[in-house]
CSV table of C-alpha atoms in Angstrom, one decimal:
chain,number,residue,atom,x,y,z
A,1,MET,CA,-0.4,-0.2,-0.2
A,2,SER,CA,1.7,3.0,-1.1
A,3,LEU,CA,1.2,6.4,0.7
A,4,THR,CA,0.5,9.9,-1.1
A,5,PRO,CA,1.2,12.7,1.0
A,6,SER,CA,-1.8,15.9,0.4
A,7,ASN,CA,-0.4,18.6,-1.4
A,8,MET,CA,0.2,22.0,1.7
A,9,LEU,CA,-1.7,24.9,-0.5
A,10,ASP,CA,-0.9,27.7,1.0
A,11,LEU,CA,-3.0,29.1,3.8
A,12,GLY,CA,-5.3,31.8,3.0
A,13,SER,CA,-5.9,30.7,-0.6
A,14,PRO,CA,-9.4,31.6,-1.8
A,15,MET,CA,-11.6,28.1,-2.3
A,16,PRO,CA,-11.9,27.0,-5.8
A,17,ALA,CA,-15.9,27.3,-6.8
A,18,PHE,CA,-17.5,23.7,-7.9
A,19,ARG,CA,-20.8,22.8,-9.0
A,20,LEU,CA,-21.2,18.8,-9.1
A,21,PRO,CA,-24.3,16.3,-9.3
A,22,ASP,CA,-24.3,14.0,-6.2
A,23,PRO,CA,-24.9,10.0,-6.9
A,24,GLU,CA,-28.3,10.7,-7.5
A,25,GLY,CA,-28.2,13.8,-10.1
A,26,LYS,CA,-28.6,17.1,-7.9
A,27,GLU,CA,-26.4,19.1,-8.2
A,28,VAL,CA,-24.2,21.3,-5.4
A,29,SER,CA,-22.7,24.7,-6.0
A,30,SER,CA,-20.0,26.4,-3.6
A,31,GLU,CA,-22.1,29.3,-3.9
A,32,GLU,CA,-24.6,27.9,-1.5
A,33,PHE,CA,-22.4,27.6,1.7
A,34,ALA,CA,-21.4,31.5,1.3
A,35,GLY,CA,-20.4,32.8,4.4
A,36,GLN,CA,-20.4,30.0,5.9
A,37,PRO,CA,-17.1,28.0,7.1
A,38,LEU,CA,-16.7,24.8,4.7
A,39,VAL,CA,-14.7,21.6,5.0
A,40,VAL,CA,-14.1,19.9,1.8
A,41,ALA,CA,-13.1,16.2,1.7
A,42,PHE,CA,-11.4,14.3,-1.0
A,43,ILE,CA,-13.2,10.8,-0.2
A,44,CYS,CA,-13.8,7.6,-1.6
A,45,ASN,CA,-15.2,4.3,-1.3
A,46,HIS,CA,-12.6,1.5,-1.7
A,47,CYS,CA,-9.6,3.5,0.1
A,48,PRO,CA,-8.4,1.9,2.9
A,49,PHE,CA,-7.2,5.0,4.6
A,50,VAL,CA,-11.0,6.1,4.0
A,51,LYS,CA,-12.4,3.3,5.5
A,52,HIS,CA,-10.6,3.8,8.6
A,53,VAL,CA,-11.7,7.0,9.0
A,54,ALA,CA,-15.3,7.3,7.3
A,55,ASP,CA,-17.0,6.6,10.5
A,56,ALA,CA,-15.6,9.2,12.4
A,57,PHE,CA,-15.6,11.6,9.7
A,58,ALA,CA,-19.6,10.9,9.9
A,59,GLU,CA,-19.5,11.3,13.2
A,60,PHE,CA,-17.7,14.9,13.0
A,61,ALA,CA,-19.8,16.0,10.1
A,62,ARG,CA,-23.1,15.6,12.6
A,63,GLU,CA,-21.5,17.5,15.6
A,64,TYR,CA,-20.0,20.2,13.4
A,65,GLN,CA,-22.9,20.4,11.2
A,66,GLU,CA,-25.1,21.4,14.4
A,67,GLN,CA,-22.1,24.1,15.6
A,68,GLY,CA,-22.7,25.5,11.7
A,69,LEU,CA,-19.7,24.0,9.9
A,70,ALA,CA,-21.0,23.2,6.5
A,71,VAL,CA,-19.4,19.7,5.0
A,72,VAL,CA,-19.2,18.6,1.4
A,73,ALA,CA,-17.3,15.0,0.1
A,74,ILE,CA,-16.1,14.8,-3.1
A,75,ASN,CA,-15.5,11.4,-5.4
A,76,SER,CA,-12.6,12.2,-8.1
A,77,ASN,CA,-11.5,8.9,-8.7
A,78,ASP,CA,-11.9,7.5,-12.0
A,79,PHE,CA,-14.6,4.8,-11.2
A,80,HIS,CA,-15.1,3.8,-14.4
A,81,SER,CA,-11.7,2.6,-13.9
A,82,TYR,CA,-12.6,1.5,-10.2
A,83,PRO,CA,-16.2,0.7,-10.0
A,84,ASP,CA,-16.4,0.0,-6.3
A,85,ASP,CA,-15.9,4.7,-6.5
A,86,SER,CA,-19.1,4.7,-8.9
A,87,PRO,CA,-21.9,7.0,-8.2
A,88,GLU,CA,-24.5,3.7,-7.0
A,89,LYS,CA,-21.6,2.3,-4.6
A,90,MET,CA,-21.0,6.0,-3.4
A,91,LEU,CA,-24.9,6.4,-2.6
A,92,GLU,CA,-24.5,3.0,-0.9
A,93,GLU,CA,-21.4,4.0,1.2
A,94,ALA,CA,-23.5,7.1,1.8
A,95,ARG,CA,-26.4,5.7,3.2
A,96,GLN,CA,-24.3,2.9,5.0
A,97,ARG,CA,-22.3,5.7,7.3
A,98,GLY,CA,-25.3,7.6,7.6
A,99,TYR,CA,-23.3,10.8,6.1
A,100,THR,CA,-25.5,14.2,6.7
A,101,PHE,CA,-23.7,16.2,3.7
A,102,PRO,CA,-23.4,16.0,0.1
A,103,TYR,CA,-21.2,13.3,-1.3
A,104,LEU,CA,-20.6,14.5,-4.7
A,105,VAL,CA,-18.7,12.9,-8.1
A,106,ASP,CA,-15.9,15.2,-9.8
A,107,GLU,CA,-16.2,12.9,-13.0
A,108,SER,CA,-14.0,14.9,-15.4
A,109,GLN,CA,-11.8,15.6,-12.3
A,110,GLU,CA,-11.8,19.2,-12.9
A,111,VAL,CA,-12.6,20.3,-8.8
A,112,ALA,CA,-10.0,17.8,-7.7
A,113,ARG,CA,-6.9,19.2,-10.0
A,114,ALA,CA,-8.5,23.2,-8.6
A,115,PHE,CA,-8.3,22.1,-5.0
A,116,GLU,CA,-4.7,20.2,-6.0
A,117,ALA,CA,-6.0,17.0,-4.2
A,118,ALA,CA,-3.7,14.0,-4.3
A,119,CYS,CA,-4.8,12.0,-2.0
A,120,THR,CA,-7.7,10.2,-0.1
A,121,PRO,CA,-8.8,11.2,2.5
A,122,ASP,CA,-7.7,15.1,1.7
A,123,PHE,CA,-9.2,17.4,3.9
A,124,PHE,CA,-9.5,21.3,3.1
A,125,LEU,CA,-11.1,24.0,6.1
A,126,PHE,CA,-11.8,27.1,4.8
A,127,ASP,CA,-13.4,30.0,6.9
A,128,GLY,CA,-16.5,32.1,6.7
A,129,GLU,CA,-15.0,33.9,3.9
A,130,HIS,CA,-14.0,30.9,2.4
A,131,LYS,CA,-10.2,31.4,2.6
A,132,LEU,CA,-7.9,28.4,3.4
A,133,ALA,CA,-7.3,28.2,7.0
A,134,TYR,CA,-6.4,24.6,7.3
A,135,ARG,CA,-5.4,21.6,4.8
A,136,GLY,CA,-4.1,18.4,5.9
A,137,GLN,CA,-5.0,15.1,8.1
A,138,PHE,CA,-7.8,14.1,10.0
A,139,ASP,CA,-5.6,12.6,12.5
A,140,ASP,CA,-2.2,10.6,13.1
A,141,SER,CA,-4.2,7.4,12.8
A,142,ARG,CA,-3.5,5.3,9.9
A,143,PRO,CA,-4.9,1.6,9.4
A,144,SER,CA,-1.3,0.0,9.8
A,145,LYS,CA,-1.8,2.2,13.3
A,146,GLU,CA,-3.2,1.3,16.5
A,147,THR,CA,-3.8,4.6,17.1
A,148,PRO,CA,-7.6,5.7,17.3
A,149,VAL,CA,-9.6,7.8,15.2
A,150,THR,CA,-10.2,10.7,16.8
A,151,GLY,CA,-10.0,13.8,14.3
A,152,ALA,CA,-8.1,15.2,16.5
A,153,ASP,CA,-6.6,17.8,13.3
A,154,LEU,CA,-9.6,18.6,12.2
A,155,ARG,CA,-11.2,18.8,15.3
A,156,THR,CA,-9.0,21.5,16.4
A,157,ALA,CA,-8.7,23.8,13.7
A,158,ALA,CA,-12.2,23.7,13.1
A,159,ASP,CA,-13.0,24.6,16.7
A,160,ALA,CA,-10.7,27.8,15.9
A,161,VAL,CA,-12.5,28.7,12.7
A,162,LEU,CA,-15.8,28.2,14.5
A,163,ALA,CA,-14.3,31.0,17.5
A,164,GLY,CA,-13.1,33.4,14.7
A,165,GLN,CA,-9.6,32.4,15.5
A,166,VAL,CA,-7.0,31.1,13.0
A,167,PRO,CA,-6.1,27.6,13.0
A,168,ASP,CA,-2.1,26.8,14.2
A,169,ALA,CA,-0.5,27.2,10.7
A,170,GLN,CA,2.1,24.1,11.8
A,171,GLN,CA,-0.1,21.3,9.9
A,172,LYS,CA,0.5,17.6,9.0
A,173,PRO,CA,-0.5,16.5,5.5
A,174,SER,CA,-3.3,13.5,4.9
A,175,MET,CA,-2.0,10.5,4.2
A,176,GLY,CA,-3.7,8.0,2.0
A,177,CYS,CA,-3.7,6.6,-1.5
A,178,ASN,CA,-3.7,8.6,-4.6
A,179,ILE,CA,-6.8,10.2,-6.1
A,180,LYS,CA,-7.4,7.4,-9.5
A,181,TRP,CA,-6.4,9.8,-12.1
A,182,LYS,CA,-8.3,9.0,-15.8
A,183,LEU,CA,-5.3,7.2,-18.1
A,184,GLY,CA,-3.2,10.4,-19.0
A,185,ARG,CA,-4.5,12.7,-16.5
A,186,ARG,CA,-2.5,13.7,-13.4
A,187,ASN,CA,-3.0,16.2,-10.9
């Protein structure tokens, strides 16, 4: 299992605009979250690193959505080559995990490129002005470690943003599977 780290974009970078469908075709736009802090998570169904944190991430989302944080997940994997990441399977995954946030399909992979997403999971937290406040790991846990999944890193950053503060700039990259780019297309 090879590890791919997330790209550590400059803090303060503006959030790329996006408009993507969910697995049932309902479009969701970044404009719907204007003025609201937002987590954008690049995830998929089959990656062991995503599976490792998926239930805790679903719990994080439920807890923080109640506090005013918006959450969106995006699957940018080439689902034609990786059928476990197809929209139909995404719908099953969202139901099974109890996702309370939109889980969107980035079939063109343009949104992943705009965010410079590199791996699954890859987490981006934007403040209310949609400036990048945090990018990196959910926490220090990994499938091969005995460390419990807590979401500590993302929780600490979200707590700061919700309190109107700037998260600590010392942030650790996420680690996971590389995004499954379409043949001939790489980030």
